[in-house]
XYZ file of C-alpha atoms in Angstrom:
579
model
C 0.000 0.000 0.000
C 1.637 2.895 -0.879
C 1.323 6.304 0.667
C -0.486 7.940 -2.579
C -3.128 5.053 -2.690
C -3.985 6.158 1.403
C -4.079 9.503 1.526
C -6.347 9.477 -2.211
C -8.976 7.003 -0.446
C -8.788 8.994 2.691
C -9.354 12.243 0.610
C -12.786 9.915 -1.820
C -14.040 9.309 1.573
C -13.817 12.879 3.256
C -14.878 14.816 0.514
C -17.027 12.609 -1.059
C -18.607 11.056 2.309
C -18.444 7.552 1.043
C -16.982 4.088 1.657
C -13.718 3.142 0.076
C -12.080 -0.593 0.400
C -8.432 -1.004 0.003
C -8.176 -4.326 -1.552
C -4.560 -6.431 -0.486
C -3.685 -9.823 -1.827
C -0.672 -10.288 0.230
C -0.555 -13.268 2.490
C 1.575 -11.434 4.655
C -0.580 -9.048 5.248
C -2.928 -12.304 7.391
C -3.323 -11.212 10.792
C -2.169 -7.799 10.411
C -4.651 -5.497 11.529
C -3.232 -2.402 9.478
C -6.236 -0.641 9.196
C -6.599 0.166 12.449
C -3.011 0.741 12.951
C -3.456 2.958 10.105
C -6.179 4.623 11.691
C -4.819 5.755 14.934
C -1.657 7.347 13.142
C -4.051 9.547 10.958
C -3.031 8.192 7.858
C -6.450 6.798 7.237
C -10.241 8.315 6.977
C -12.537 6.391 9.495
C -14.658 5.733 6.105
C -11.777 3.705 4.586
C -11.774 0.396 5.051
C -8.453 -2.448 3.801
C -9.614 -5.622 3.635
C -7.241 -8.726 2.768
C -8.188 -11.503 0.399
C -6.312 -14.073 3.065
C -8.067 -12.334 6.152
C -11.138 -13.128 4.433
C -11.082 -16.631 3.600
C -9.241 -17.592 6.805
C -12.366 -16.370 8.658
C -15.231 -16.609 6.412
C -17.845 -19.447 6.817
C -18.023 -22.464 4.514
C -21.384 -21.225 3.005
C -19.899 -17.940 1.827
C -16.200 -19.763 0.678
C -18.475 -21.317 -1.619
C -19.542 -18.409 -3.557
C -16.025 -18.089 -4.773
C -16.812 -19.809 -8.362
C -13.947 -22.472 -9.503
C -12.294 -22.544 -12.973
C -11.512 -25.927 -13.382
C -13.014 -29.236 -12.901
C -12.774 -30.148 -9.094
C -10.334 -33.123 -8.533
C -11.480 -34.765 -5.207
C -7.772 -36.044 -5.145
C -6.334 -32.833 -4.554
C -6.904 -33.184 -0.374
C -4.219 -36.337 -0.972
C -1.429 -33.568 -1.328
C -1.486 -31.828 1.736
C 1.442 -31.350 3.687
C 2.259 -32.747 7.546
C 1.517 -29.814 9.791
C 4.395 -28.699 11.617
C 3.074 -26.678 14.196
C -0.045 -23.763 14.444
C 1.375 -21.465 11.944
C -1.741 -20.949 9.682
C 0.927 -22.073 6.477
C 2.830 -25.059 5.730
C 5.087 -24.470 2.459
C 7.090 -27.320 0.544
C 9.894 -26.047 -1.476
C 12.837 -27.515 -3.669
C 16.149 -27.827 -2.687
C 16.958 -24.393 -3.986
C 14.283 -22.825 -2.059
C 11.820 -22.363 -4.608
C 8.475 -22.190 -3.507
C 6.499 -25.683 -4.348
C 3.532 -25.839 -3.077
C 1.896 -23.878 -0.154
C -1.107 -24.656 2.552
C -2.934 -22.399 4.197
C -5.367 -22.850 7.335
C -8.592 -21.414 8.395
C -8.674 -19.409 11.752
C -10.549 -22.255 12.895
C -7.807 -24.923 12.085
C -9.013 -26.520 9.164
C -7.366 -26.758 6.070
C -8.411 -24.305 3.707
C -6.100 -24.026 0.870
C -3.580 -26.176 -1.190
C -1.370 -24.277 -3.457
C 0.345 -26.757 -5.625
C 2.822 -25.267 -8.122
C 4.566 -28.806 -9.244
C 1.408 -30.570 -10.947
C 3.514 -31.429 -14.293
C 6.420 -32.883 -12.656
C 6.712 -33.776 -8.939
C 9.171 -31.821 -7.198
C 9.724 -29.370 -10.073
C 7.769 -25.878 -10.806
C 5.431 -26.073 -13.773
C 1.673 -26.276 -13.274
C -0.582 -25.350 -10.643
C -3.854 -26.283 -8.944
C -5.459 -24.243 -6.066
C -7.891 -25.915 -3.951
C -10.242 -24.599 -1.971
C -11.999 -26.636 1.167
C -14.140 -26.492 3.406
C -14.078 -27.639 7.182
C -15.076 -31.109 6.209
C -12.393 -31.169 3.938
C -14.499 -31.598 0.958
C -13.441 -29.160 -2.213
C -15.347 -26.361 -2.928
C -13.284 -25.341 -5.849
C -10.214 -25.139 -7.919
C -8.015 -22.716 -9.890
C -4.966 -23.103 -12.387
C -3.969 -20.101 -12.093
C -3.490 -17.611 -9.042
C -5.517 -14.389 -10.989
C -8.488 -16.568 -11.333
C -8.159 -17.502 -7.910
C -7.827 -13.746 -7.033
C -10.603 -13.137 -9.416
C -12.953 -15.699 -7.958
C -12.842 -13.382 -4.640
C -13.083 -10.172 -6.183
C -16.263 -10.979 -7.447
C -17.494 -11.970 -4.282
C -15.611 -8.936 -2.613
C -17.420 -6.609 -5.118
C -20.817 -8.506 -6.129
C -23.013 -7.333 -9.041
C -23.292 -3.955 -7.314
C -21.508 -0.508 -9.677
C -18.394 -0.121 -8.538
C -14.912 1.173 -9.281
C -12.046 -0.409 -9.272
C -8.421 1.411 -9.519
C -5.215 -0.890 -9.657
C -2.250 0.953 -8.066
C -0.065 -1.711 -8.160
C 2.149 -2.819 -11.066
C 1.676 -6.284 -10.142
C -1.443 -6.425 -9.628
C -2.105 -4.563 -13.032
C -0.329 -7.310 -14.768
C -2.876 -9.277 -14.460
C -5.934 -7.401 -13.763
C -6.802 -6.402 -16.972
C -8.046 -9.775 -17.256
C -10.917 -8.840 -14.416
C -13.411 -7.646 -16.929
C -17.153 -6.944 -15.987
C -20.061 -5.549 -17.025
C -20.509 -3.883 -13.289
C -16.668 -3.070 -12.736
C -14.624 0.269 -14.138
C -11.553 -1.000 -14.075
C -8.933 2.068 -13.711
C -4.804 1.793 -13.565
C -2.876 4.229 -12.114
C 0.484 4.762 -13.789
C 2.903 5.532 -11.286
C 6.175 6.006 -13.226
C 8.155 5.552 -15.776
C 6.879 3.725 -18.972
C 10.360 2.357 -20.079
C 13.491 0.424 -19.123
C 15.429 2.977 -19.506
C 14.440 6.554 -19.250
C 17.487 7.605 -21.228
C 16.024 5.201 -23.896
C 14.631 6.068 -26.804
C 10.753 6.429 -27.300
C 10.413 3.279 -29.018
C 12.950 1.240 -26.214
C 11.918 -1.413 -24.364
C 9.568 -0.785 -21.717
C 9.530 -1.446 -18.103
C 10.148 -4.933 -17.026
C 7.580 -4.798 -13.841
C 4.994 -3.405 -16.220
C 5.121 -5.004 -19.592
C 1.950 -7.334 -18.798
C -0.604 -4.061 -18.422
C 1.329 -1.442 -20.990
C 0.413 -4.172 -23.927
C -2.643 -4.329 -22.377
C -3.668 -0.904 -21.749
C -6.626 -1.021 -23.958
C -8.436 -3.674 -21.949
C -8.596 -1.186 -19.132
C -11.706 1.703 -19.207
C -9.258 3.770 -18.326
C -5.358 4.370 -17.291
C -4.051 7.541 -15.724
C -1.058 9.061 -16.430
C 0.077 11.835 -13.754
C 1.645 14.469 -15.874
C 0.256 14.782 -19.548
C 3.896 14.864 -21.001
C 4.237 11.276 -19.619
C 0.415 10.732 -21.592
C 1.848 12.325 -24.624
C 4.579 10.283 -24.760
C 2.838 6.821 -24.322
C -0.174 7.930 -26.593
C 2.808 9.047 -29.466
C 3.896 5.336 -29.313
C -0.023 4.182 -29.491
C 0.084 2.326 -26.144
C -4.131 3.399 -25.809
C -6.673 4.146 -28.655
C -7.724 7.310 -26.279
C -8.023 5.345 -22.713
C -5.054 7.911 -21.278
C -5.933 10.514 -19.561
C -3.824 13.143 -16.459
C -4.884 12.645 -12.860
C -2.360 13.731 -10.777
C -0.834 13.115 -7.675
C -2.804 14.733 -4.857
C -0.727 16.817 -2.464
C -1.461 18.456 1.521
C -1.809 21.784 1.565
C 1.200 22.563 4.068
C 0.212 26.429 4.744
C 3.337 27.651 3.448
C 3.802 31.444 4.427
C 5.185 33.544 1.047
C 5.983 36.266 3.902
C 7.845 34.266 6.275
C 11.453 35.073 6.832
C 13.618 31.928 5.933
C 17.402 31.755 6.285
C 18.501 32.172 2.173
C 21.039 29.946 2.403
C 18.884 26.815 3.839
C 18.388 24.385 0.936
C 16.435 21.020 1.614
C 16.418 17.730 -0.196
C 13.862 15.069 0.441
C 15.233 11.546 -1.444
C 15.990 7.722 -1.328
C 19.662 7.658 -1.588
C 19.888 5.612 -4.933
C 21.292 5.803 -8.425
C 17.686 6.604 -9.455
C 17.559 10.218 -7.192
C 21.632 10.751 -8.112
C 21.590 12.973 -4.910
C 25.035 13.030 -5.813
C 24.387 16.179 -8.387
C 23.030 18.121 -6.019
C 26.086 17.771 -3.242
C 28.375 18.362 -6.287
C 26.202 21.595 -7.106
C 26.301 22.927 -3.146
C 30.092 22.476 -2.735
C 30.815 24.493 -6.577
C 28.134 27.325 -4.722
C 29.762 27.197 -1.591
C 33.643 27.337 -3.303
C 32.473 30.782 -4.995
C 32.252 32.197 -1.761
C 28.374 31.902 -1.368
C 26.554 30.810 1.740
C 24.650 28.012 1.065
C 23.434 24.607 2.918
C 21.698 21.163 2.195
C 19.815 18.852 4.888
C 18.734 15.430 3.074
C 16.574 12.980 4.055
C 16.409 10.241 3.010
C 18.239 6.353 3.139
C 19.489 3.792 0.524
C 22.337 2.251 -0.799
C 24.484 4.982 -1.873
C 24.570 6.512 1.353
C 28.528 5.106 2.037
C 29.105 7.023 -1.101
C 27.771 9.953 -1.042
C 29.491 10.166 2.552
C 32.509 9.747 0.938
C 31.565 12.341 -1.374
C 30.570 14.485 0.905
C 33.991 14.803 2.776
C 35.765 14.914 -0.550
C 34.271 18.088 -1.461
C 35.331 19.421 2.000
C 31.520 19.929 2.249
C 30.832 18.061 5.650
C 29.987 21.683 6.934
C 27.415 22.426 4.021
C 25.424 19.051 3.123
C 24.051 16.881 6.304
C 22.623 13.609 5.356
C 19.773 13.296 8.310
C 19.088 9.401 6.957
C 14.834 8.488 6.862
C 12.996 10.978 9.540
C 8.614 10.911 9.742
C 7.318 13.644 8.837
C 10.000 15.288 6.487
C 8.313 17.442 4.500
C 7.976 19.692 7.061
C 11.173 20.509 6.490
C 10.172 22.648 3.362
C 8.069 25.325 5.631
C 11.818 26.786 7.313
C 13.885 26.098 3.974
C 14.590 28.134 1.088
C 14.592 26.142 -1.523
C 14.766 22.615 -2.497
C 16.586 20.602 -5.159
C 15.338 17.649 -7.132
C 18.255 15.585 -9.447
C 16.506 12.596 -10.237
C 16.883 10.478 -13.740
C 13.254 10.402 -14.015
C 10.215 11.008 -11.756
C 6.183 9.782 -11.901
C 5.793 13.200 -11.042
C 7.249 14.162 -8.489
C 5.449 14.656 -5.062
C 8.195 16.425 -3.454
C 8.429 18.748 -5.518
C 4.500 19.647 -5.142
C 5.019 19.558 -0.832
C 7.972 21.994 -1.423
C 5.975 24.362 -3.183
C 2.984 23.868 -1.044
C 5.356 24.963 1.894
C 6.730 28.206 0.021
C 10.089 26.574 -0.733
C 11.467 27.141 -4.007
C 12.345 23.711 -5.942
C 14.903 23.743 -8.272
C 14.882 20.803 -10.267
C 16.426 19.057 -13.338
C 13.944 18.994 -16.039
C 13.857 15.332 -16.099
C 10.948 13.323 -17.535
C 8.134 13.278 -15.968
C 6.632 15.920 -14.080
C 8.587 19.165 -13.100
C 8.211 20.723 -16.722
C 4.290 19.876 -15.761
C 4.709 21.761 -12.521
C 6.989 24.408 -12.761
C 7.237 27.642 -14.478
C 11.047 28.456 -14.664
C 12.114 31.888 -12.978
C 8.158 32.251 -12.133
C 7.668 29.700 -9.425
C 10.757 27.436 -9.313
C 13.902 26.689 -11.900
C 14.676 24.002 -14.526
C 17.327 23.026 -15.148
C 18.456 20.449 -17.950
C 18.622 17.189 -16.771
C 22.580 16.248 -15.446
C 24.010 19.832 -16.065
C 25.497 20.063 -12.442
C 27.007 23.606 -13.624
C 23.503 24.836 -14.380
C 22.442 23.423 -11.100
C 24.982 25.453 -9.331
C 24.341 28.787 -11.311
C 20.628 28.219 -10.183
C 20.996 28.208 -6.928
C 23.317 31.471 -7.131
C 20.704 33.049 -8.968
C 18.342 32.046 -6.456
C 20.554 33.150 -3.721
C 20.958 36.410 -5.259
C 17.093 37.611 -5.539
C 15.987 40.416 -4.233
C 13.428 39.591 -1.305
C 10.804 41.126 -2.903
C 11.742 38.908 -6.286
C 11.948 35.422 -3.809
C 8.839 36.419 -1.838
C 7.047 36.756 -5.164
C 8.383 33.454 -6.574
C 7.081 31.678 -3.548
C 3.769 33.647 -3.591
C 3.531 31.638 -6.943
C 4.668 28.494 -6.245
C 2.130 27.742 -3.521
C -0.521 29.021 -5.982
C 1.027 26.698 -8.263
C 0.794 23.436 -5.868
C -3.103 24.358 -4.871
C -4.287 22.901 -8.129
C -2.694 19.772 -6.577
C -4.937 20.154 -3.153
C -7.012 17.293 -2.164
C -10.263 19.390 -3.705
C -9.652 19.744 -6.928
C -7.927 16.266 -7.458
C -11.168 14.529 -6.165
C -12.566 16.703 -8.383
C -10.490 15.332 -11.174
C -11.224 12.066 -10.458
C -14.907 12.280 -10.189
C -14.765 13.209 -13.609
C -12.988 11.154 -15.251
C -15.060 7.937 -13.218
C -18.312 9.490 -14.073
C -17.426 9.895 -17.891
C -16.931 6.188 -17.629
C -19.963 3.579 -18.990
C -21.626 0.413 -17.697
C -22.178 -0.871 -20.697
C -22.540 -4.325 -21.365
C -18.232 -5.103 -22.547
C -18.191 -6.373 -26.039
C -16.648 -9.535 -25.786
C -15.156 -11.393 -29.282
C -13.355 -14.637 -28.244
C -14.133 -16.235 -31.694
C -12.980 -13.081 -33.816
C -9.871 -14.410 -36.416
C -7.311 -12.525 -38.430
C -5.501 -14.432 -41.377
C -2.400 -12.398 -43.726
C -3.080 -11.973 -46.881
C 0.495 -10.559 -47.781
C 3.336 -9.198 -45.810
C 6.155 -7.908 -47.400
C 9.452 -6.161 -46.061
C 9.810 -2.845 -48.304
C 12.260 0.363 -48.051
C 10.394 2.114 -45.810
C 8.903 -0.776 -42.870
C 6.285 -3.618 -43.326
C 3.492 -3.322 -45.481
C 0.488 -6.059 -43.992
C -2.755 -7.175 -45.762
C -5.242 -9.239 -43.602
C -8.698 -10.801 -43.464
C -11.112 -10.911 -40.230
C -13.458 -12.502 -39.141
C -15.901 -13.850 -36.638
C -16.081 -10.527 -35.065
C -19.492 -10.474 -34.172
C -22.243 -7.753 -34.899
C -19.692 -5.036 -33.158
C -17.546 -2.801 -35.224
C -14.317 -1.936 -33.358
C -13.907 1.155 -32.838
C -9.763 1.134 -33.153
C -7.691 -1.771 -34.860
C -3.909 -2.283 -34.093
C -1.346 -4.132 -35.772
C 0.879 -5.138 -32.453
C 4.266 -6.918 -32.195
C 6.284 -8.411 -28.922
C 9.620 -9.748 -28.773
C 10.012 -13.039 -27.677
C 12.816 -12.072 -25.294
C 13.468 -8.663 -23.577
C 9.922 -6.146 -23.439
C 9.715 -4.587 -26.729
C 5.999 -3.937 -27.846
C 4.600 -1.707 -30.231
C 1.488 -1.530 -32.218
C 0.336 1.174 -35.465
C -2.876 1.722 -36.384
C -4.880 -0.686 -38.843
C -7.602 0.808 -41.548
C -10.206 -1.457 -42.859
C -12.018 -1.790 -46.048
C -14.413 -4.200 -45.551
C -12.946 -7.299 -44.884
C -9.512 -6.175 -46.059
C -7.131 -5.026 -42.930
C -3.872 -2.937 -44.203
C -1.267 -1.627 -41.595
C 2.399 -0.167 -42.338
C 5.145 -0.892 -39.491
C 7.762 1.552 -40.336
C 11.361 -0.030 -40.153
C 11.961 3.073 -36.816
C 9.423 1.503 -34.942
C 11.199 -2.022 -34.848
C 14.587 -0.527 -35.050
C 15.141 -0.986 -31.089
C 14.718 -4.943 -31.356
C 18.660 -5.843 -33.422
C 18.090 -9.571 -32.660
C 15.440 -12.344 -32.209
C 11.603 -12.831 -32.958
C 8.968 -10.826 -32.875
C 5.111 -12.179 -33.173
C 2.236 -10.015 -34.302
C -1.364 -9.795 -33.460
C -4.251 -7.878 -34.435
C -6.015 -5.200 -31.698
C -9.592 -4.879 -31.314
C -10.555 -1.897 -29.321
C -14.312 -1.076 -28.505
C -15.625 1.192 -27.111
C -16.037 -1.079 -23.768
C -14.196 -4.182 -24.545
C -10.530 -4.948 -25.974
C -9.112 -8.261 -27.951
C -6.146 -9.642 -29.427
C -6.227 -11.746 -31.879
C -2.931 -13.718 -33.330
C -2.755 -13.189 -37.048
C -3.093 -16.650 -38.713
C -0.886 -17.414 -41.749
C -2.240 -20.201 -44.257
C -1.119 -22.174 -47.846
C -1.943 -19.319 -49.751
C -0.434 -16.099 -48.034
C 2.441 -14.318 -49.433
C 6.004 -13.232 -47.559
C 8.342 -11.015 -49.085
C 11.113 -11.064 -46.583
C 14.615 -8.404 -46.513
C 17.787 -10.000 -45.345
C 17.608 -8.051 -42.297
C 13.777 -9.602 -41.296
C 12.528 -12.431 -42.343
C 8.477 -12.869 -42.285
C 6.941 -16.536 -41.819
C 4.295 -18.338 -40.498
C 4.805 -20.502 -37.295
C 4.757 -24.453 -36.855
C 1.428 -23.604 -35.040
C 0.531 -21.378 -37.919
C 1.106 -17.389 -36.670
C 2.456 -14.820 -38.511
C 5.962 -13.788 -36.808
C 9.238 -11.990 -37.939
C 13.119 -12.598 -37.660
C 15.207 -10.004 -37.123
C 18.520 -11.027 -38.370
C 20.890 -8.743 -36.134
C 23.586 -7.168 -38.420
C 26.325 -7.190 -36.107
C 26.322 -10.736 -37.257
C 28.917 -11.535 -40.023
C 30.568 -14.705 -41.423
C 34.055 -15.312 -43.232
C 35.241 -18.099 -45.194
């Protein structure tokens, strides 16, 4: 649960005056009773409630375990492969000898078994299959999954019901697999925290981020995804990640009563940030000490902890700057800080958006920031109420913070008149707002649903400028889409891409240009056609028969599978050959 996800449920309920679960799937989480720990440190509305799928079947009554609706054919078998119990702990977990997890069992409250989690069904003693069983206190099966998100889909629809409701995915995990959780009753909403690629230094068409990849192919089969800065939507709506389901909701910040008019100390810089590669807080202690060498007053306090912290001490002391920089390690409560500093620095690679930077302004401090994707171009106007500064330029950094320390009062008291201006359209108010527009302006309507739809190439040829496609479809049902794609992944690594499809009746044409698969040098790539309605998203593998028609380069070679799918070869031309 992350501290966003709280204090935006906290802020629905308030404001709103309504009820708001917090959905966990973490066993861990069993016995905890967070919520009211939550609760009595204020970081919680008494109207939000977190509920754990584990908490609930480990105290829930047989009749309502049985609402949870199986997947697969119950095996009566399945009670044969639970484990000797050890002790009272409510699990019991069987793993390999190189401490992979194997299979796990978990126990009601009552001490009944509950659930088996096998994850060895193909082979014995080796992970590869699965089969979750549910029980009841008789130890008779109630039902069984294959797959953990069916399992965790089972008891969201008996968390939810067939009641309207809205559900918002915060979690990169989760969202890898929630896009799956499609209902007619359900808007299903993900939040996208941060960055969309590998590597932020990457180009636009790189490979995207490893802990997303499942929902960013998939973004279409959501009602809706939020970005939090609309540079960050531009950029992922340039590479055709949606057909229009991005939109900006951003991060919802406290209004911290910063005073424009309160005397600060100049010099008094602040710096709230995990100590890792990601924040390179070692820019901004390089930046102090060039300030401070010109003869200019000038101090950092950081908080924050991580692994670079034996660094940048080592850093610190290098630049004889033990007397300027202080790193205070994690401290509750930090952004307090930013009501008695001056100003604040941000050197991060990348940022979601960049909450700090929003509770610094809030306070009255001025952040000075590198202009690093995403969010402090969205925030800031430079010289107006904060500085940019482009991304790694620690001279720039250091000739902004002398032009900041050499304002005239009335120019810094105006600057931070601004900036807390600036960070009210981040206030609780109008980001509830936000969001209650963006949920209303979603539909119930029924989802359009087209399991038997089928797309088979007519030609595909490799030409001087990318990959010109012809296909047929069918089976789509009375629905027009309202979008098609042409979509490719790479078999290894997270590449994915897709370009828009036009039909002519039956005919589907799409060009790939070569830029677009440019980032992948090496390996296959398999394509699929996108069906976006209006409500309701499918992918469809393109089918390649007898009679269709490749025209391959000797850089990509097109062909149809063993199992009859169209797919590419990209022959990587750092490969040569002598004889």
């Amino acid at each position: 649960m992350t501290t966003v996800a709280l204090e935006r449920s906290s802020a629905f309920a308030r404001l709103d005056n309504r009820h708001v679960e917090i959905l966990t799937l973490s066993p861990e989480m069993k016995g905890l009773d967070r919520e009211r720990e939550l609760r009595e440190a204020g970081a919680i509305d008494r109207r939000v409630k977190i509920r754990n799928l584990w908490q609930d079947l480990t105290t829930w009554s047989d009749r309502k375990l049985r609402r949870m609706i199986g997947t697969i054919e119950p095996d009566p078998s399945a009670a044969d492969d639970v484990l000797d119990r050890t002790g009272q702990e409510w699990t019991e977990l069987r793993k390999d000898s190189e401490g992979r997890l194997l299979q796990a069992d978990r126990y009601h409250d009552r001490g009944h078994l509950l659930v088996i989690d096998r994850q060895d069904m193909k082979k014995r003693g080796r992970r590869g299959g699965r089969r979750i069983t549910l029980s009841d206190r008789e130890q008779n099966v109630i039902a069984q999954w294959s797959t953990a998100r069916e399992f965790y889909q089972a008891w969201l629809d008996v968390v939810i019901g067939d009641k309207p409701a809205y559900l918002i995915c915060d979690s990169a995990f989760v969202g890898n697999f929630i896009h799956e959780y499609r209902r007619d009753n359900v808007v299903l909403c993900m939040v996208n925290h941060n960055h969309y690629l590998a590597d932020a230094d990457d180009e636009a068409t790189g490979a995207l981020a490893e802990e997303k990849f499942g929902y960013l192919r998939h973004l279409d089969a959501f009602d809706v995804t939020t970005t939090l800065t609309d540079s960050q939507r531009y950029a992922m709506e340039r590479l055709d990640l949606s057909a229009g389901k991005l939109t900006t909701v951003s991060n919802l910040t406290d209004d911290l009563h910063g005073d424009p008019d309160r005397p600060r100390p100049r010099h008094k810089g602040s710096m709230i940030a995990r100590l890792s590669p990601q924040k390179r807080v070692e820019d901004a202690i390089a930046a102090i000490a060039d300030v401070a060498a010109n003869d200019q007053q000038v101090t950092l306090d950081v908080f924050g902890d991580g692994e670079d912290r034996p660094m940048l001490t080592e850093l610190i002391e290098s630049k004889d700057a033990v007397d300027r920089v202080r790193l205070h390690g994690h401290v509750d409560g930090a952004k307090s800080i930013f009501l008695s500093s001056s100003f604040s620095l941000l050197t991060s690679r990348f940022e979601g958006q960049g909450l700090v930077v929003l509770e610094s302004m809030s306070a009255g401090c001025i952040p000075i920031c590198y202009a690093v994707d995403f969010g402090p171009t969205d925030i800031i106007e430079h010289g107006v109420s904060g500085f940019l500064v482009a991304p790694g330029d620690v001279k720039g950094l250091s000739a902004a913070i002398s032009t900041f320390l050499s304002l005239s009062e009335g120019e810094v008291t105006s600057m931070r008149r601004n900036a807390v201006a600036r960070a009210a359209d981040f206030f609780h108010d109008p980001i509830v707002r936000r969001w209650g527009e963006v949920l209303s302006a979603q539909s119930f309507a029924p989802i359009v649903r087209t399991e038997n739809a089928r797309a088979e190439i007519h030609t595909a040829e490799v030409t001087s400028n990318g990959i010109s496609i012809e296909m047929r479809i069918s089976a789509i049902g009375k629905s027009m889409p309202k979008q098609m794609f042409v979509s490719w992944k790479s078999r290894t690594g997270t590449f994915f891409g897709r370009v828009e499809a036009e039909r002519c009746e039956d005919l589907i044409t799409a060009e790939i240009p070569h830029s677009r698969m440019g980032p992948i040098t090496d390996g296959y790539v398999d394509f699929s056609l996108d069906l976006v309605f209006d409500r309701g998203f499918e992918r469809v593998r393109i089918a390649g028969n007898e009679d269709s028609a490749f025209t391959s380069s000797d850089k990509l070679h097109l062909y149809s599978t063993k199992h009859g799918n169209f797919s590419g070869r990209i022959i990587s031309t750092a490969l040569t050959s002598t004889s």
